[in-house]
Short mmCIF file of C-alpha atoms in Angstrom, two decimals:
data_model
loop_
_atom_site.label_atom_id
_atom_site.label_comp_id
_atom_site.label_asym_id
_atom_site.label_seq_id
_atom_site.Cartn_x
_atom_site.Cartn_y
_atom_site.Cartn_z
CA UNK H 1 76.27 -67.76 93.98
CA UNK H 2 73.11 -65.66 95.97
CA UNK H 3 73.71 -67.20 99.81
CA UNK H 4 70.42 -68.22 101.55
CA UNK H 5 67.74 -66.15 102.31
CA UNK H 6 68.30 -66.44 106.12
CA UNK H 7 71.95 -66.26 105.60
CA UNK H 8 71.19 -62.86 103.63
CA UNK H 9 68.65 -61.53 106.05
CA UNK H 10 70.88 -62.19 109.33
CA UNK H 11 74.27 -61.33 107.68
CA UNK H 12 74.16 -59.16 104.87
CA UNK H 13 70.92 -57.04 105.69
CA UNK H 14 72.61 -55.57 108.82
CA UNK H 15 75.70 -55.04 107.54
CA UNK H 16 74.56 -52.20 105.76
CA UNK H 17 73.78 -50.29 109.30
CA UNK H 18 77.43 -50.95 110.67
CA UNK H 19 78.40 -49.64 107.56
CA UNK H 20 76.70 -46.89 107.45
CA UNK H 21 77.07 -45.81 111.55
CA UNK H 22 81.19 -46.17 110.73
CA UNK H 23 80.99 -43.94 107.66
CA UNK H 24 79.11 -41.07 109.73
CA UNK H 25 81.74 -41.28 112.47
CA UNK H 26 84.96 -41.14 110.36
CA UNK H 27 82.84 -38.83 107.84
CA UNK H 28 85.41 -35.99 108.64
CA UNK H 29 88.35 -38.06 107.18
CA UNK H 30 86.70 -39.62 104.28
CA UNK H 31 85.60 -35.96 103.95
CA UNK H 32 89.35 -34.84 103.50
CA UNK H 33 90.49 -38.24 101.56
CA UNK H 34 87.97 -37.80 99.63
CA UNK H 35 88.61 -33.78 98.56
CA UNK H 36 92.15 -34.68 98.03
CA UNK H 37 91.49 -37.78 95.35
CA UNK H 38 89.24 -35.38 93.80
CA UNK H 39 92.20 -33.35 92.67
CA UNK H 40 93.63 -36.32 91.22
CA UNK H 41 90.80 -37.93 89.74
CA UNK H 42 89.27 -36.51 85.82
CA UNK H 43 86.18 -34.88 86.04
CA UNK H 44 84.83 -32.28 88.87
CA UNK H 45 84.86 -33.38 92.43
CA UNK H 46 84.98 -36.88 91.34
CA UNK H 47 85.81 -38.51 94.54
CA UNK H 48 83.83 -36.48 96.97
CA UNK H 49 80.38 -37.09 94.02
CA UNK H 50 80.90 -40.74 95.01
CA UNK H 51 81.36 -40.28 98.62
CA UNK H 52 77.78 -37.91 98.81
CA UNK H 53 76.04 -40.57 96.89
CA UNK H 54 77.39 -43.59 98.82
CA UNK H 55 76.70 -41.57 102.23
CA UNK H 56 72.80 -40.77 100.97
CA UNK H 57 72.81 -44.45 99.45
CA UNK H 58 74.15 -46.32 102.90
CA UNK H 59 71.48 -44.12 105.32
CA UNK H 60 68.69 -44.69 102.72
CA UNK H 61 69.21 -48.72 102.90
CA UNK H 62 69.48 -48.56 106.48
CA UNK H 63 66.23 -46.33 107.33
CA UNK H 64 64.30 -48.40 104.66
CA UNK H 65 65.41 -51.62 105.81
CA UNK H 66 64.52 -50.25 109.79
CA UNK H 67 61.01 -49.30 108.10
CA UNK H 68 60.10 -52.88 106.35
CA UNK H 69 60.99 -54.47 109.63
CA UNK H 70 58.64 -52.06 111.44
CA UNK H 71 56.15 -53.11 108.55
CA UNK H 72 56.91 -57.00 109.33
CA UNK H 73 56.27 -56.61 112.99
CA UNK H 74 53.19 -54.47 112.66
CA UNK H 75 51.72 -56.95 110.07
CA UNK H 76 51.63 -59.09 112.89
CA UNK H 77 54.98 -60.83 112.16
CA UNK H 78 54.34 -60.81 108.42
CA UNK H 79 51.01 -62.93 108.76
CA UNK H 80 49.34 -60.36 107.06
CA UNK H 81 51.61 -59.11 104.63
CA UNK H 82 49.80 -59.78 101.87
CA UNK H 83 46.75 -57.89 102.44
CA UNK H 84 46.15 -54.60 100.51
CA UNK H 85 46.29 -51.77 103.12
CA UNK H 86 50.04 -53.74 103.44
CA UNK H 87 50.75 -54.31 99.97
CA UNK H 88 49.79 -50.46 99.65
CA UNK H 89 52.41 -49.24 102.71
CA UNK H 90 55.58 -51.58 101.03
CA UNK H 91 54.88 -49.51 97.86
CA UNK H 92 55.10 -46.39 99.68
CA UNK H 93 58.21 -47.18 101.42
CA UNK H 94 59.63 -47.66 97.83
CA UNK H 95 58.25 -44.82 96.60
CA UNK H 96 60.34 -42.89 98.76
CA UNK H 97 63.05 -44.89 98.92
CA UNK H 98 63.63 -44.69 94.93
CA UNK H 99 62.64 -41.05 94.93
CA UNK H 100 65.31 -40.00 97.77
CA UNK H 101 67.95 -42.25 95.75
CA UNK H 102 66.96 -40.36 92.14
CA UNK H 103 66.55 -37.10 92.92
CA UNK H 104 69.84 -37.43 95.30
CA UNK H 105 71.91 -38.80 92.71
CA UNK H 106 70.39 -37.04 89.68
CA UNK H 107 71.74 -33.69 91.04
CA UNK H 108 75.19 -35.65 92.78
CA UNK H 109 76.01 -36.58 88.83
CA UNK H 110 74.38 -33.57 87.15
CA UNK H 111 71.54 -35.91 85.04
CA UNK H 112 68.65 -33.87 83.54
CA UNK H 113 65.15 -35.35 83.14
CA UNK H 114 63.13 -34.23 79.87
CA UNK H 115 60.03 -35.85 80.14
CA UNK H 116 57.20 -35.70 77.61
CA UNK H 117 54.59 -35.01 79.98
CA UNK H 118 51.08 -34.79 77.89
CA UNK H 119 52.26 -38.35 76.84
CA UNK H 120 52.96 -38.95 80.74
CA UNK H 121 49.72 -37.78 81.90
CA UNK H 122 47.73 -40.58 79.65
CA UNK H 123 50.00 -42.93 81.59
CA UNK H 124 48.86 -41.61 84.48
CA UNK H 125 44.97 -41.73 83.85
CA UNK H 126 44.98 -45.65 85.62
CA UNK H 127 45.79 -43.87 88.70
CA UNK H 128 43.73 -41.17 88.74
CA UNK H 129 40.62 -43.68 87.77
CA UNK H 130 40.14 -43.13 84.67
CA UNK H 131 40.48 -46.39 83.40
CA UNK H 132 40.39 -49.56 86.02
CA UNK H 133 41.98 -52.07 84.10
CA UNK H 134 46.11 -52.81 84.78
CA UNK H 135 48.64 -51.42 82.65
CA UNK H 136 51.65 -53.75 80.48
CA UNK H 137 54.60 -51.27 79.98
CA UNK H 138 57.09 -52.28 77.51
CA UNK H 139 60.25 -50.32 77.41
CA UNK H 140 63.50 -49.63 75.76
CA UNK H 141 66.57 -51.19 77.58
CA UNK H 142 69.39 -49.11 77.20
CA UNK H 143 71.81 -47.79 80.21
CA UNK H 144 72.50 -49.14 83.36
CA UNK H 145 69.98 -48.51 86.31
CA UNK H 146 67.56 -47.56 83.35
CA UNK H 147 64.86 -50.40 85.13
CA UNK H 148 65.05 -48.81 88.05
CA UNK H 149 64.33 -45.17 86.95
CA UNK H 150 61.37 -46.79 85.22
CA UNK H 151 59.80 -48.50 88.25
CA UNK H 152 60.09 -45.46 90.15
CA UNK H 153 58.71 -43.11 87.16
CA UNK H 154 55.89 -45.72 87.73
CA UNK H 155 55.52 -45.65 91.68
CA UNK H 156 55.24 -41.81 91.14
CA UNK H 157 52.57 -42.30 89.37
CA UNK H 158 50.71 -44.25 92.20
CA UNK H 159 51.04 -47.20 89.65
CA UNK H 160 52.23 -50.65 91.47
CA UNK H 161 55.01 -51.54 89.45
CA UNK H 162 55.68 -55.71 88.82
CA UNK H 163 59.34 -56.82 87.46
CA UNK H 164 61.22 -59.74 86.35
CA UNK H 165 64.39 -59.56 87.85
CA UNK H 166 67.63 -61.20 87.92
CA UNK H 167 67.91 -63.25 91.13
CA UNK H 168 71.93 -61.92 91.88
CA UNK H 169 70.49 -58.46 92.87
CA UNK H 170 69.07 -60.21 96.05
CA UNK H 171 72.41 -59.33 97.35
CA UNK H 172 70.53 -55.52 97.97
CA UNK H 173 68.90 -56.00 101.41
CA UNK H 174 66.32 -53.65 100.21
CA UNK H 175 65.42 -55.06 96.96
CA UNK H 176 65.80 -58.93 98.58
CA UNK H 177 63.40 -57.80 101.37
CA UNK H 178 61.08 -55.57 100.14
CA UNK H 179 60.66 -56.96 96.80
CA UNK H 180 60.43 -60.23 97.66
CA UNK H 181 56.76 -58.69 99.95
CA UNK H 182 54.99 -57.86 96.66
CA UNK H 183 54.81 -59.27 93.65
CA UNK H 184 57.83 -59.96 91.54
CA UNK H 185 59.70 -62.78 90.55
CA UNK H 186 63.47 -63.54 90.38
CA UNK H 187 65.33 -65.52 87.95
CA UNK H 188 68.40 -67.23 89.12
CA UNK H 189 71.46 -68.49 86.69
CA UNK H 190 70.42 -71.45 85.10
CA UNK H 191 66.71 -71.46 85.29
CA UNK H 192 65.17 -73.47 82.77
CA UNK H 193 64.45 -71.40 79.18
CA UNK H 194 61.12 -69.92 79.31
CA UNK H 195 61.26 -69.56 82.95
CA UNK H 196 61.09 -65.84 82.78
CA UNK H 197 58.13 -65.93 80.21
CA UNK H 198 56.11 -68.00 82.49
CA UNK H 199 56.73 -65.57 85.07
CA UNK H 200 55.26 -62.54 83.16
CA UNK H 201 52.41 -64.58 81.77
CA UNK H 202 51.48 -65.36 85.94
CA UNK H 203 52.41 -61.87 87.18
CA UNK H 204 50.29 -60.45 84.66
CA UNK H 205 47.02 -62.58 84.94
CA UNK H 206 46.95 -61.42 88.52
CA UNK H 207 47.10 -57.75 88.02
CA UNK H 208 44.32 -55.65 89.69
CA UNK H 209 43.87 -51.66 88.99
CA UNK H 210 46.93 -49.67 89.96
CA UNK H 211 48.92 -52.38 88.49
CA UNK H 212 51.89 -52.42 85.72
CA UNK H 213 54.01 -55.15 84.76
CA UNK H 214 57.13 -53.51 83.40
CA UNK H 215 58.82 -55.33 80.79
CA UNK H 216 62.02 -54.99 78.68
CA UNK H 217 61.22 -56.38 75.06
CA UNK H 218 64.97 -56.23 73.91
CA UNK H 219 66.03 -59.05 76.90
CA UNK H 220 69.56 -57.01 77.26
CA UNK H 221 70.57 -53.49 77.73
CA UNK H 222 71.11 -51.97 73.66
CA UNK H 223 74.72 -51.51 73.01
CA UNK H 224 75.73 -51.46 69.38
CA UNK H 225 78.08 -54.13 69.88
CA UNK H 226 74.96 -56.36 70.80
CA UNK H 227 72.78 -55.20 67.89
CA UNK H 228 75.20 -56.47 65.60
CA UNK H 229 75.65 -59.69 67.72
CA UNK H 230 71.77 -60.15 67.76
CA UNK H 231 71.55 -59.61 64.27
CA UNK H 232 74.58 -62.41 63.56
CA UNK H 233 72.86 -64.91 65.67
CA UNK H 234 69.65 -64.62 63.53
CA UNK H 235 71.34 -65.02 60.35
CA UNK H 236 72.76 -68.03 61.69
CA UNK H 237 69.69 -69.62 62.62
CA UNK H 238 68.33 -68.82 59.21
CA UNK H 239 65.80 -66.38 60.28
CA UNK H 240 67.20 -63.78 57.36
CA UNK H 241 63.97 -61.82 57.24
CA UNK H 242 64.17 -60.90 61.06
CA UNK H 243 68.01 -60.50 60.83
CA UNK H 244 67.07 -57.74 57.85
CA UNK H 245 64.20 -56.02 60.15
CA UNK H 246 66.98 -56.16 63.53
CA UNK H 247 69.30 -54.57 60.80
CA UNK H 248 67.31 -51.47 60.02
CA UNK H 249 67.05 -50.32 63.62
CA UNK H 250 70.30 -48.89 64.52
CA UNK H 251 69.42 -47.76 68.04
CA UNK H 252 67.44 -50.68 69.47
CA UNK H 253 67.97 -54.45 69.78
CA UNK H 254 65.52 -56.27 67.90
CA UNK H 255 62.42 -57.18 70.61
CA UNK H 256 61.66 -60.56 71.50
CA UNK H 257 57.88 -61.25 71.41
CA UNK H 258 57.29 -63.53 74.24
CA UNK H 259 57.38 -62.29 77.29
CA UNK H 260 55.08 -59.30 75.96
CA UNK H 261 52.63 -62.15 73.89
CA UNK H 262 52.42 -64.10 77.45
CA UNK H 263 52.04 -60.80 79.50
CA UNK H 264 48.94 -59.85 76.65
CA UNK H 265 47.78 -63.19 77.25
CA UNK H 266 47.82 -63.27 80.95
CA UNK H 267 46.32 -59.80 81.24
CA UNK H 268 43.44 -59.55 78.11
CA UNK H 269 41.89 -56.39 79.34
CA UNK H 270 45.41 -54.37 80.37
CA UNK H 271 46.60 -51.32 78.05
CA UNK H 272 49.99 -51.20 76.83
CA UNK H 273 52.20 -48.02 77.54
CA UNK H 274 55.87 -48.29 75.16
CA UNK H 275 58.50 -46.13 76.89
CA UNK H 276 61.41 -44.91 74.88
CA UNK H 277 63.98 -42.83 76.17
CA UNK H 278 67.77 -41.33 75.40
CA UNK H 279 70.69 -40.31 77.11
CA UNK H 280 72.32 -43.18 79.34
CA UNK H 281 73.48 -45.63 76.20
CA UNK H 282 77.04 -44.96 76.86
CA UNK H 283 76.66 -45.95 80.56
CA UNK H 284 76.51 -49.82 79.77
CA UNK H 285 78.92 -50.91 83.14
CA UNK H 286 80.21 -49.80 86.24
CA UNK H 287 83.26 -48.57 84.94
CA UNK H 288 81.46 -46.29 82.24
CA UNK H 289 79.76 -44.81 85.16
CA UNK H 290 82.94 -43.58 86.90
CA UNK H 291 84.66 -42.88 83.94
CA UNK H 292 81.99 -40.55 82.91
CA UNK H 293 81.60 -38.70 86.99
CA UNK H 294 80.12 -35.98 86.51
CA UNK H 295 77.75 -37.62 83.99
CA UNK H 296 76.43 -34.24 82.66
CA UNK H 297 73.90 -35.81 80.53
CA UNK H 298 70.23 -35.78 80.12
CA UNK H 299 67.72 -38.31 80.08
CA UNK H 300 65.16 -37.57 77.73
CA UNK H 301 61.73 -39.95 77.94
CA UNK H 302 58.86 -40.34 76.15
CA UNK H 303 55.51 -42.47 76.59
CA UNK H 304 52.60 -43.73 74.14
CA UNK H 305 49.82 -45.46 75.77
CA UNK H 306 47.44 -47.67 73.68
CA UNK H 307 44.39 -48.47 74.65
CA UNK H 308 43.63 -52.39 74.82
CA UNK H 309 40.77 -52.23 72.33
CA UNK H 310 43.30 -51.21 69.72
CA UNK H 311 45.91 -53.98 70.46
CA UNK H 312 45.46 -56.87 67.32
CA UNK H 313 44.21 -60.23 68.88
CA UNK H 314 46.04 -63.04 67.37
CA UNK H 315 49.64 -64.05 68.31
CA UNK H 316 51.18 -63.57 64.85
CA UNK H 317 49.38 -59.53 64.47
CA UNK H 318 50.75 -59.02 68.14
CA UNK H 319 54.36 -59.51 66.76
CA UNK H 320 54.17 -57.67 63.56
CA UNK H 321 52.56 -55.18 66.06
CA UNK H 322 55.77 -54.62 68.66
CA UNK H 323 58.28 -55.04 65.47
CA UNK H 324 56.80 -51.90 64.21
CA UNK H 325 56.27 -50.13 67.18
CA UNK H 326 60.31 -50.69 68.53
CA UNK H 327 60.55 -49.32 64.43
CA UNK H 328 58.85 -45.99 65.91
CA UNK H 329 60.60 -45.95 69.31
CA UNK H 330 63.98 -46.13 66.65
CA UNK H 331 62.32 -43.13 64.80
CA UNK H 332 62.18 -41.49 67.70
CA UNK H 333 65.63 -41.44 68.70
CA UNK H 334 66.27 -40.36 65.50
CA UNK H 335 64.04 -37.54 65.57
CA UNK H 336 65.50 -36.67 69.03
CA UNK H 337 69.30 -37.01 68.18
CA UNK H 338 69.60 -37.19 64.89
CA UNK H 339 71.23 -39.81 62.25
CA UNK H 340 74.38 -39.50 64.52
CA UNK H 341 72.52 -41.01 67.65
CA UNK H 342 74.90 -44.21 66.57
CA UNK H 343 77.45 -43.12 64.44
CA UNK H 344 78.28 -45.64 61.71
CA UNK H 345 82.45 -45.57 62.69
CA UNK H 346 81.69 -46.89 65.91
CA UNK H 347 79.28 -49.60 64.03
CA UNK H 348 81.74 -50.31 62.05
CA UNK H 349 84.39 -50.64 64.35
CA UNK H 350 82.41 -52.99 66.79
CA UNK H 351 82.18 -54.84 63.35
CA UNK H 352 85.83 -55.69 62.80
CA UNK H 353 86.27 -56.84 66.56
CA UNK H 354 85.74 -60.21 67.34
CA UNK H 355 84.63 -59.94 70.56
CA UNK H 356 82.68 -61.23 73.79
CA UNK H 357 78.67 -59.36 74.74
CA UNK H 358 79.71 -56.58 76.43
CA UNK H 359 78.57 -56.50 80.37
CA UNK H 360 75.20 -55.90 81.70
#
């Protein structure tokens, strides 16, 4: 259960400090502690990887969270928080923020980026002017921390990212404070169904230029365990021509139209950018992510922006619409790994478990 917001901003928010001042003063034992597990441990330097990313991640929180109360108290106590020159400085601060935490740990874990960057740079033409209208960026969820790689792909890109997020990740003084300055909206356990729809359908009809509401189609990170769980559901509610459609694409969930239909609705004049990418599927928890330490992987994106005037109109063409284009972003990964990008044994062995969704 997420504690109170005061409770969160006078406990939990400076913890992080006293965390991170008593891991720079015993840094010359954990140093040694940690070179000796690494011996132990599988995988190169295992231990003292997660001791240089925890050190980088602890005196990143704790400068950024000294910054956005600088930010409060200069905005005369928060009173003028709102306003753009102070909208503009909270995206800065995570613009950094996200950068120092990517490229730190990118090169901590050994992850490549291969980024298709003629695609990238007609993404990038809202922020250079080009066009002044917002952008609606619908991505592939697959990996974890994938969401946040995209948001700061996006703040890169002077864009002003927007994101529906689950409410438990409040617990992150960062993300509780600084998120909760701009606009973005949290959904806690149990909110009512279509609460997060409703959410992209407001955040979206209040988009100015510079703006992009990021949103994950799929609902869930893709594992092929959940594909074939999706796919049972559908055939259970009788839906057997969707269940067919879900069954085609082995490498993506089937989407769910709604939350993009109410962000096209609540932002009429907003192009649409899909975002595939490959390389973090087998990263689904936080115990696939030390398992795998050193990750030696790479993350390979790519981008298709289309312009609004070529987006179909009616709610029933706007389905058929994403259906084929997460058909293409399954292409794709195809094209880019091959048939084997999900073998069929470990289909088929996910198929003769009975077994819970795996973890987000």
């Amino acid at each position: 259960m997420l504690p109170a917001r005061w409770i969160r901003r006078t406990l939990v928010a400076p913890l992080l400090p006293v965390l991170t001042v008593l891991l720079l003063v015993s840094l010359p034992i954990t140093l040694v502690v940690a070179a000796v597990a690494s011996t132990f441990l599988p995988g190169r330097w295992r231990g003292l990887r997660v001791l240089a990313f925890l050190l980088l991640y602890l005196v990143a929180d704790t400068l950024a969270i000294l910054w956005l109360f600088v930010l409060w108290v200069a905005s005369g106590f928060g009173r003028r928080i709102d306003q753009p020159r102070w909208q503009d400085r909270h995206y800065a601060l995570m613009r950094t923020y996200l950068d120092v935490l990517v490229r730190g740990g990118t090169r901590v874990f050994r992850v490549g980026f291969d980024v298709d960057a003629e695609e990238l740079r007609r993404v990038e033409s809202a922020a250079e002017g080009a066009a002044d209208q917002p952008l609606l960026i619908f991505s592939r969820h697959a990996g974890i921390g994938d969401s946040f790689l995209l948001v700061h792909a996006a703040l890169q890109r002077e864009l002003r990212p927007r994101i529906v997020l689950k409410g438990v990740l409040q617990w992150a003084p960062v993300i509780d404070i600084g998120l909760n300055r701009v606009p973005r909206f949290f959904v806690e356990r149990g909110a009512p169904r279509g609460t997060g729809t409703r959410a992209i359908r407001e955040l979206a009809g209040t988009m100015g230029p510079r703006d992009a509401l990021i949103i994950f189609p799929e609902g869930q990170n893709y594992t092929p365990q959940r594909r074939l769980l999706s796919i049972d559901t559908l055939e259970e509610q009788g839906r057997h021509a969707e269940a067919e459609a879900a069954r085609e694409m082995r490498h993506v969930l089937a989407p769910r139209s709604g939350g993009a239909i109410a962000a096209l609705e609540g932002a009429p004049d907003a192009d649409v950018a899909f975002v595939a990418h490959a390389g973090l599927e087998h990263l689904t928890s936080a115990v696939d992510l030390w398992r795998g330490i050193p990750l030696d992987c790479d993350l390979t994106v790519k981008a298709w922006r289309v312009p609004r005037s070529e987006i179909p109109r009616t709610r029933e063409a706007q389905d058929a619409w994403l259906q084929w284009w997460w058909r293409r972003i399954d292409a794709w990964i195809i094209d880019h790994y091959g048939e084997e990008a999900v073998p069929d044994a470990v289909v088929e062995a996910v198929a003769d478990e009975d077994v819970e969704p795996a973890p987000e």
